[in-house]
Coordinates of C-alpha atoms in Angstrom, one line a residue:
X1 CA 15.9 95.4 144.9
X2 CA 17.8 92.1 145.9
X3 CA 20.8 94.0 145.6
X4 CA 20.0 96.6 148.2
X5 CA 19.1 93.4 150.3
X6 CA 21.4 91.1 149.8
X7 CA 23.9 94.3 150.9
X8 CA 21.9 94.7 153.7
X9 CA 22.3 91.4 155.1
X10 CA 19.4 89.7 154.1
X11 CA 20.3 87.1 151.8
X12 CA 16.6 86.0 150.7
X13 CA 15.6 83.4 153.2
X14 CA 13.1 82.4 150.2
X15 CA 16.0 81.8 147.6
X16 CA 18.0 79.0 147.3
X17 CA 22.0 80.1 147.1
X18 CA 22.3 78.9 143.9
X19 CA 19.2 80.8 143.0
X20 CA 20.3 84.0 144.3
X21 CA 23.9 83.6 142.5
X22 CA 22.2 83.7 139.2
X23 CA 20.0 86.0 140.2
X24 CA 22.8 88.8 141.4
X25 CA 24.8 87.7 138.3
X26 CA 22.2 88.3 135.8
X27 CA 21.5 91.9 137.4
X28 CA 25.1 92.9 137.2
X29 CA 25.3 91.4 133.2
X30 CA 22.5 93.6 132.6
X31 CA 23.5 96.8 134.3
X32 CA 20.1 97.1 136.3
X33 CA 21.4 96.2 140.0
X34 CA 22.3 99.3 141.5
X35 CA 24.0 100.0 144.8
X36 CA 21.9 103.1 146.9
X37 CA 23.2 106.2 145.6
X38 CA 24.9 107.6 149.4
X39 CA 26.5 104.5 149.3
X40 CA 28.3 104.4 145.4
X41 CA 29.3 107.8 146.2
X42 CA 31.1 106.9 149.3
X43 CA 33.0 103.8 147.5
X44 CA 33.5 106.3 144.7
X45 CA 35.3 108.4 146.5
X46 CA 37.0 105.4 148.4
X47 CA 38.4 104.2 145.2
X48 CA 39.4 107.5 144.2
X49 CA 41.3 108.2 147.4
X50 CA 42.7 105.0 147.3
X51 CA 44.4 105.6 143.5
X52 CA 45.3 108.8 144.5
X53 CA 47.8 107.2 147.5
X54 CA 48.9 104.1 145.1
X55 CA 50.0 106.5 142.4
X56 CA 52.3 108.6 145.3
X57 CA 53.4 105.2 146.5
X58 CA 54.7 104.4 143.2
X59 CA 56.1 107.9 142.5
X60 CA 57.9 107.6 145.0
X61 CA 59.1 104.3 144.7
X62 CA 60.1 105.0 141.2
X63 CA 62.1 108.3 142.4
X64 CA 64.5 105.8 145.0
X65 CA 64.7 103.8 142.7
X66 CA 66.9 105.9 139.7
X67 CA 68.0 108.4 142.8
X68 CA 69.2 105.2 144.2
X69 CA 73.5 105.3 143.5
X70 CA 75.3 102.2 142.4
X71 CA 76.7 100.4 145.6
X72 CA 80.4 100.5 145.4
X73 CA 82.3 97.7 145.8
X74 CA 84.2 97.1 149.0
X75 CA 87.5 94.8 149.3
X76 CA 85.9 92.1 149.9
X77 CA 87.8 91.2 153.3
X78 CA 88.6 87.3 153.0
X79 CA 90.7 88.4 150.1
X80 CA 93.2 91.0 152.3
X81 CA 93.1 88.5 155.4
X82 CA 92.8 84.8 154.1
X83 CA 94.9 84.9 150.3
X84 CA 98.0 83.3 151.9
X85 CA 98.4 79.5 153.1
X86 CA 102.4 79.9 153.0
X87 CA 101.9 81.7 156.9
X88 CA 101.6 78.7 158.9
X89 CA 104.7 76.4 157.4
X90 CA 107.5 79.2 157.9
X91 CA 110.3 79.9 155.7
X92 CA 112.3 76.9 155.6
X93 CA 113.5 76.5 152.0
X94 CA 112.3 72.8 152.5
X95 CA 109.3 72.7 152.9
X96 CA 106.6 71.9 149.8
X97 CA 103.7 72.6 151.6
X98 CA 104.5 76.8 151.8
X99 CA 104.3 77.0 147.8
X100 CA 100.2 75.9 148.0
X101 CA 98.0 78.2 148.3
X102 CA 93.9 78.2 149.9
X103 CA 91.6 80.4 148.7
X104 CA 88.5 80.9 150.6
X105 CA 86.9 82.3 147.8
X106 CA 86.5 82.7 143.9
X107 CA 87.9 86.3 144.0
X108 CA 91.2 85.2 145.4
X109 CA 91.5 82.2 143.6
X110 CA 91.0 84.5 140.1
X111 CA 93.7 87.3 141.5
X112 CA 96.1 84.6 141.9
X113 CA 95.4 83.0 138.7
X114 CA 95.8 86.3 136.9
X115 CA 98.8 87.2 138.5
X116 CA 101.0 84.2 137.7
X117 CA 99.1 84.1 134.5
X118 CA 101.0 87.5 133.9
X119 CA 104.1 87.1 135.2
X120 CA 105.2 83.8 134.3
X121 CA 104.1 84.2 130.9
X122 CA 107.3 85.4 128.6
X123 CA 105.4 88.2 126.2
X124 CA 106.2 88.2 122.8
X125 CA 104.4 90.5 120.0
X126 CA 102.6 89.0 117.2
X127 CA 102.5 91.0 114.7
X128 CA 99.6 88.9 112.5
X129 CA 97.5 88.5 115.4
X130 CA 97.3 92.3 115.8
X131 CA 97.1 92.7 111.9
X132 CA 94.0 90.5 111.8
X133 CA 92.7 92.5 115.1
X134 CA 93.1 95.8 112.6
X135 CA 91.1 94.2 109.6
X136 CA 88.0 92.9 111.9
X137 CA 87.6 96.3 112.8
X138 CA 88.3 97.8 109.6
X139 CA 85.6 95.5 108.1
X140 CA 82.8 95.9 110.8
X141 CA 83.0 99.4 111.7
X142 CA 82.8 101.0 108.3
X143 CA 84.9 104.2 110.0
X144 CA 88.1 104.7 109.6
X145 CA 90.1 105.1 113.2
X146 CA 92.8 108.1 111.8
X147 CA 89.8 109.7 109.5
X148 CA 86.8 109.3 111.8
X149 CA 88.2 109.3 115.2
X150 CA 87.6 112.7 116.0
X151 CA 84.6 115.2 114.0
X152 CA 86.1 117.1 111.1
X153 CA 84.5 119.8 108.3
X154 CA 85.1 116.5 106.0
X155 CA 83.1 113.9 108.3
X156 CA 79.6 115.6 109.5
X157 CA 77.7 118.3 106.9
X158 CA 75.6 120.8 108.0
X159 CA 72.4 120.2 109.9
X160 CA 72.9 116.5 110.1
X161 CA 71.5 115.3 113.9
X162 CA 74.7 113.9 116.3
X163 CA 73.1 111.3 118.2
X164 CA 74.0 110.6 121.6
X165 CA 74.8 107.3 122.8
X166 CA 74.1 107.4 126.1
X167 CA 70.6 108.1 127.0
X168 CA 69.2 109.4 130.5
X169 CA 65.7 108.2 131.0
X170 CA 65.1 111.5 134.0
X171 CA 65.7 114.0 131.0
X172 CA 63.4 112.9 129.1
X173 CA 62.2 116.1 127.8
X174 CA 65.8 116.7 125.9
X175 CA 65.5 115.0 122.3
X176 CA 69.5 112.9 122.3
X177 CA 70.1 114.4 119.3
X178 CA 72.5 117.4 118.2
X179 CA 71.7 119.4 115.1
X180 CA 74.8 120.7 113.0
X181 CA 75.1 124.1 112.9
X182 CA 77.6 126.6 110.7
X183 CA 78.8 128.0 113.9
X184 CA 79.5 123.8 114.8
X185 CA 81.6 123.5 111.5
X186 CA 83.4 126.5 111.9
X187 CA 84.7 125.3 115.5
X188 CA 86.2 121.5 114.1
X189 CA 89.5 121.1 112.6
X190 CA 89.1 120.8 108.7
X191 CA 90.7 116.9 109.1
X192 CA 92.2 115.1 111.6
X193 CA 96.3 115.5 113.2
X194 CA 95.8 111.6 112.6
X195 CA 95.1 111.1 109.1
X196 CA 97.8 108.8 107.7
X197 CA 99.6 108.1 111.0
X198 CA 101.2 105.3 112.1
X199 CA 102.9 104.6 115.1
X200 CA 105.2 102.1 116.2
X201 CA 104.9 101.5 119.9
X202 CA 101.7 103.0 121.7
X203 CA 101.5 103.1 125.5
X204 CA 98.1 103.4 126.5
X205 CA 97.8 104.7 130.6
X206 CA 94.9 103.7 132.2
X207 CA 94.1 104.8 136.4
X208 CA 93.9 102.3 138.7
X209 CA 96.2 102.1 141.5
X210 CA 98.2 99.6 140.8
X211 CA 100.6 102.3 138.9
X212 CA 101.3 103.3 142.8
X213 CA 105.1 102.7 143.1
X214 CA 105.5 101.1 139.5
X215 CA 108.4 103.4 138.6
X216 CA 106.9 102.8 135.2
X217 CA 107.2 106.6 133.9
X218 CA 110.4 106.0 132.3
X219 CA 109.5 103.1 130.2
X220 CA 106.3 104.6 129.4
X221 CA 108.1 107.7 128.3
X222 CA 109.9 105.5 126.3
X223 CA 106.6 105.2 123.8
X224 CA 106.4 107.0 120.1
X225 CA 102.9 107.8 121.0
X226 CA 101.2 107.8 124.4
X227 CA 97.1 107.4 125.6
X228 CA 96.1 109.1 128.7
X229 CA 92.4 108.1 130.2
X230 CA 89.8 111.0 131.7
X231 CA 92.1 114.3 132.3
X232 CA 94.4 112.1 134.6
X233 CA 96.8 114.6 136.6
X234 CA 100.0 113.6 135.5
X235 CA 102.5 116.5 137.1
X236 CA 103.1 115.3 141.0
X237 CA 103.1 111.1 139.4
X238 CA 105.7 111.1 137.0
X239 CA 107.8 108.9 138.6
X240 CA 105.1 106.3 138.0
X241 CA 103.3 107.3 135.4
X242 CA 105.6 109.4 133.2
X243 CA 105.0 112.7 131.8
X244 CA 104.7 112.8 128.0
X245 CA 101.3 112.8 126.7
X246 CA 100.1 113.0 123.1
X247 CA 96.4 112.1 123.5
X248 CA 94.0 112.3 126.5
X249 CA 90.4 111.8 126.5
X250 CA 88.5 114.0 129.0
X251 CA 85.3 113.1 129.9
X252 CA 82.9 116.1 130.2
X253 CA 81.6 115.3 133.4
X254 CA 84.6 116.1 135.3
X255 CA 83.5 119.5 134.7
X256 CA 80.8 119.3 137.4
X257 CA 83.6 117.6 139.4
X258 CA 86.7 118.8 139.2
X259 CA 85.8 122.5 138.0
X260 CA 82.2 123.7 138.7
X261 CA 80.7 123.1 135.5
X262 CA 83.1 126.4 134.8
X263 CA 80.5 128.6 136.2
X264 CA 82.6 132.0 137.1
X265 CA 85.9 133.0 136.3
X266 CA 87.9 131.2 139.5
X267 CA 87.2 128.0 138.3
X268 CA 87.4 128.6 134.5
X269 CA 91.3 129.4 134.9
X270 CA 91.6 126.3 137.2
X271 CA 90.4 124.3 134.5
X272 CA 92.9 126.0 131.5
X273 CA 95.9 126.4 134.1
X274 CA 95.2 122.2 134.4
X275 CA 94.9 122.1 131.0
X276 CA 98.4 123.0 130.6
X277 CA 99.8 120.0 132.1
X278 CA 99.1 118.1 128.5
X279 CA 100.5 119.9 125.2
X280 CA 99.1 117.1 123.6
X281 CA 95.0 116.4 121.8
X282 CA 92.8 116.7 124.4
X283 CA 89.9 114.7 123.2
X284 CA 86.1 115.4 124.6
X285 CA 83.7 112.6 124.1
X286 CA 80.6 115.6 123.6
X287 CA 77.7 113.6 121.9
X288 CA 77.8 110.8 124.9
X289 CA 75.3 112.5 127.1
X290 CA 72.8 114.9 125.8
X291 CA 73.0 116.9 129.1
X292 CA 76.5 117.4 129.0
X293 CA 76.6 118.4 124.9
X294 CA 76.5 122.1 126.4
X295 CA 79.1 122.2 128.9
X296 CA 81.1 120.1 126.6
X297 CA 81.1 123.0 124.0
X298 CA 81.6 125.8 126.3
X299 CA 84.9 123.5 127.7
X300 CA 86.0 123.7 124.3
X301 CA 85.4 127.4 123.5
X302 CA 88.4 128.2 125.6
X303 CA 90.3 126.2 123.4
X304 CA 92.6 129.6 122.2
X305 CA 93.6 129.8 125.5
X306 CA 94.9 126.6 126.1
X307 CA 98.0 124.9 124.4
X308 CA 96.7 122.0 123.5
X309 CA 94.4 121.1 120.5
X310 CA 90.9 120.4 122.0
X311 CA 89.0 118.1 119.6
X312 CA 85.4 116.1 120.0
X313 CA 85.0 112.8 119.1
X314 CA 83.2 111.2 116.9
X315 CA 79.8 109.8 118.5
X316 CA 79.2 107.0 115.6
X317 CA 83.0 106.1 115.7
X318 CA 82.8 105.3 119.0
X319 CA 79.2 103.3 118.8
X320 CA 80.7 101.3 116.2
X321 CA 83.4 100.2 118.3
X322 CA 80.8 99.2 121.0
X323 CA 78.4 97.4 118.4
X324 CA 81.9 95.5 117.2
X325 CA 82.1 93.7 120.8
X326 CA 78.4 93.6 121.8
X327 CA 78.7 91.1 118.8
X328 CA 80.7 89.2 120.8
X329 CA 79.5 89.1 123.6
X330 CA 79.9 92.7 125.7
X331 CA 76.9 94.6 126.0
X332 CA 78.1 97.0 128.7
X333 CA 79.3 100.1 127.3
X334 CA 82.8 100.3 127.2
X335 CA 85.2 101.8 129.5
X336 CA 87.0 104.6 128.3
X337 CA 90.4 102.7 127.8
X338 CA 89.0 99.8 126.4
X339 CA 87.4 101.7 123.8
X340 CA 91.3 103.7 123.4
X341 CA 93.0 100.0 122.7
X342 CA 90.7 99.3 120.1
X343 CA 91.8 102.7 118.5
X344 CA 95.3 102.0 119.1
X345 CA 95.0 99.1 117.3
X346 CA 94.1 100.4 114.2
X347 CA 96.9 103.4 114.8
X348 CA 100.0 101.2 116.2
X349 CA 102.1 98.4 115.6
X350 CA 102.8 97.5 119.3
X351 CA 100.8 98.0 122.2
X352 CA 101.9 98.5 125.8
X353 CA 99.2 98.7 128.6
X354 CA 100.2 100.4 132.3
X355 CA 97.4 100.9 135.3
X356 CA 95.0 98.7 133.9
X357 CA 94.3 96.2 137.0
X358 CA 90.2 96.7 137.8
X359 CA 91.1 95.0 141.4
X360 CA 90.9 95.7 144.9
X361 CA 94.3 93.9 145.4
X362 CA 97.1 92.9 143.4
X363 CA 99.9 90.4 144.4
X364 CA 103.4 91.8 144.2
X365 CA 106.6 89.4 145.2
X366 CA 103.8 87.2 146.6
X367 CA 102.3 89.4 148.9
X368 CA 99.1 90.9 149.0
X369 CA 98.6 94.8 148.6
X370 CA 95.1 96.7 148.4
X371 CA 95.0 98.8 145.2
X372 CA 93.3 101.7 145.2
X373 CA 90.8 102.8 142.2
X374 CA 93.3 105.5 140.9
X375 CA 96.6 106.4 141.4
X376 CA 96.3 110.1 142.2
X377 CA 93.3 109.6 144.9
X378 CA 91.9 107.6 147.3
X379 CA 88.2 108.0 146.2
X380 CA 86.3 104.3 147.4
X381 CA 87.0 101.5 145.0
X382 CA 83.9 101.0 142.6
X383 CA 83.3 100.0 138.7
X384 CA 80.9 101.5 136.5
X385 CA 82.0 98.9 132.9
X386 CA 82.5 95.5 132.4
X387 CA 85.7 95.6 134.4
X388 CA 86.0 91.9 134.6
X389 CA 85.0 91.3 131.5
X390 CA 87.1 93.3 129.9
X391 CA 89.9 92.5 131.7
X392 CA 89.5 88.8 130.8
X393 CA 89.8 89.7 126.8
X394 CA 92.9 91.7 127.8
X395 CA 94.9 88.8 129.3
X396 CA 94.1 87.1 126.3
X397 CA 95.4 89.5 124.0
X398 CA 98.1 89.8 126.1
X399 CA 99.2 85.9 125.8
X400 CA 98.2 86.6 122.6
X401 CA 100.9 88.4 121.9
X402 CA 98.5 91.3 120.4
X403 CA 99.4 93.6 123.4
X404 CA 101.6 94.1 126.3
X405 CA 99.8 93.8 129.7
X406 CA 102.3 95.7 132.3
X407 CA 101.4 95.0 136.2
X408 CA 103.7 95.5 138.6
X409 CA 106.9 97.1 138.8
X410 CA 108.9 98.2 136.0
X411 CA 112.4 97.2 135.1
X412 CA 114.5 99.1 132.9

């Protein structure tokens, strides 16, 4: 056949190219040009072999790629070292030229411009602003904050599906849903310790750093009701963070990190002697992650033993929340306090913010300090939200007037 030929390195001395082109092209059209048999079993297996290593190859390329951790973010270091221009004209009172300030890049400039944004602005509350805050989210959640914050008997019925909002591709074989059970029911409160409330002034305490030497724990112990962000220890930092507490979400995850995923009995009266710290609502955010659903429930079946009242929020509360500013314009899932001011909103009349500075420095009597992620350790300085983001909605409630954006040191 030509096609044995042609393969062979004879390429038809009596055929034009052309010729033989149409020729080989027919043939192949028509199935009837055949490659010798030894020879399309040895490119058979060629092929085979060479799927085989492409599909490894991408298995594991695919398993680097999700095992692959989020690179934390390091201070970036023109920020510590170049912020200040004021250094080279020394501290005569005279001269103009100390007050400017060179930023060598956009983070320093934006610090800067934050800071004096915050301190030179004279907060007052508005009232109406914060009103018409409340009815947005009154109108576009279709949940009701003091009702539907937490799950009651009155808000889920039996065997409806709990679905999780936060969906992990790697367990894919776990459906993100949670079916109601009797034994579920029995476990919830029969309505929520916030049905009717309303508070006056709210402090909501959020972890970064910046609450490091704030002597803020008075005035924040000043508050009718107080917020407290992912089982923050609170005991050896009241000085700067105050000790009352009367809500504090506790993300299930710490768990695994804090308490062994309470897998013996060491680490299971760890977890309720901590516990103890609060005497407040202890709120778990269960349905977030389907993988953590379990631990979550078994967290809260030592709930007699502990003083506090141990509650689970409501998944579709807090989805409707997120919806309600992916609308406008933040699709990042929110952090844990900005989802708590949106709450407090529709539970307070004034709103006081403390440790919520997302930077790796802050600028205190115009010097520059690093900031460390949270006030009670020195873990490496990293964001898994729309810190910035967020942060620029909250200066702007702030001048606003619909809430109080604390930085720096407190003054009685």
């Amino acid at each position: 056949m030509f096609g044995e030929i042609w393969l062979n390195g004879d390429t038809g001395s009596n055929m034009s190219s052309s010729t033989a082109y149409r020729w080989l092209t027919q043939r192949l059209s028509a199935g009837v040009c055949r490659l010798p048999t030894t020879f399309r079993r040895r490119h058979h297996s060629r092929q085979l072999v060479l799927i085989f290593v492409i599909m490894i190859l991408l298995l594991h390329l695919l398993s680097t790629i999700s095992n692959t951790k989020r690179p934390r973010r390091s201070i970036p270091q023109s920020v510590t070292s170049h912020f200040l221009f004021e250094g080279m004209h020394g501290n005569e009172s005279k001269n103009f030229t100390k007050h400017i300030w060179l930023f060598n890049n956009s983070d320093a400039e934006r610090i800067y411009l934050y800071t004096n944004l915050l301190q030179k602005h004279q907060w007052k509350t508005s009232p109406q602003y914060l009103d018409n805050l409340r009815q947005e989210l009154n109108a576009e959640t279709n949940m009701s904050t003091d009702r539907d914050l937490i799950l009651t008997q009155t808000n889920v019925k039996l065997d409806q599906e709990l679905r999780c909002y936060v969906v992990n591709k790697r367990i894919f074989w776990k459906q993100p849903t949670f079916v109601v059970t009797e034994n579920f029911i029995s476990t919830l409160p029969k309505e929520s310790p916030f049905k009717g409330r309303r508070y006056q002034k709210c402090a909501i305490v959020g972890n970064s750093g910046s609450l490091q030497n704030s002597k803020c724990g008075s005035q924040i112990d000043s508050m009718d009701f107080i917020f407290r962000c992912n089982g923050a220890p609170i005991e050896a930092f009241t000085q700067d963070a105050g000790k009352r507490t009367d809500f504090v979400t506790f993300n299930p995850s710490i768990l695994f990190k804090n308490f062994g995923g309470l897998t013996n009995e060491s680490v299971i009266a760890s977890y309720i002697d901590f516990m103890d710290q609060y005497n407040s609502v202890i709120w778990y955010p269960c349905f977030g992650s389907r993988q953590l659903v379990e631990p979550c429930l078994k967290a809260m079946s030592y709930r007699d033993q502990i003083d506090s009242q141990l509650v689970i929020g409501h998944p579709s509360h807090y989805v409707s929340m997120w919806e309600f500013w992916k609308r406008r314009g933040l699709k990042k899932k929110p952090s844990t306090g900005f989802y708590l001011i949106n709450v407090a909103a529709t539970m307070c009349n004034e709103i006081h913010l403390y440790g919520f500075w997302p930077f790796p420095v802050e600028l205190r009597e115009r010097t520059v300090h690093q900031t460390a992620y949270h006030y009670f350790n020195d873990i490496p300085f990293t964001s898994h939200h729309n810190s910035d983001g967020e942060f620029r909605i909250l200066l702007q409630m702030h001048m606003l007037g619909t809430l109080n954006l604390h930085t720096g040191t407190c003054t009685q």
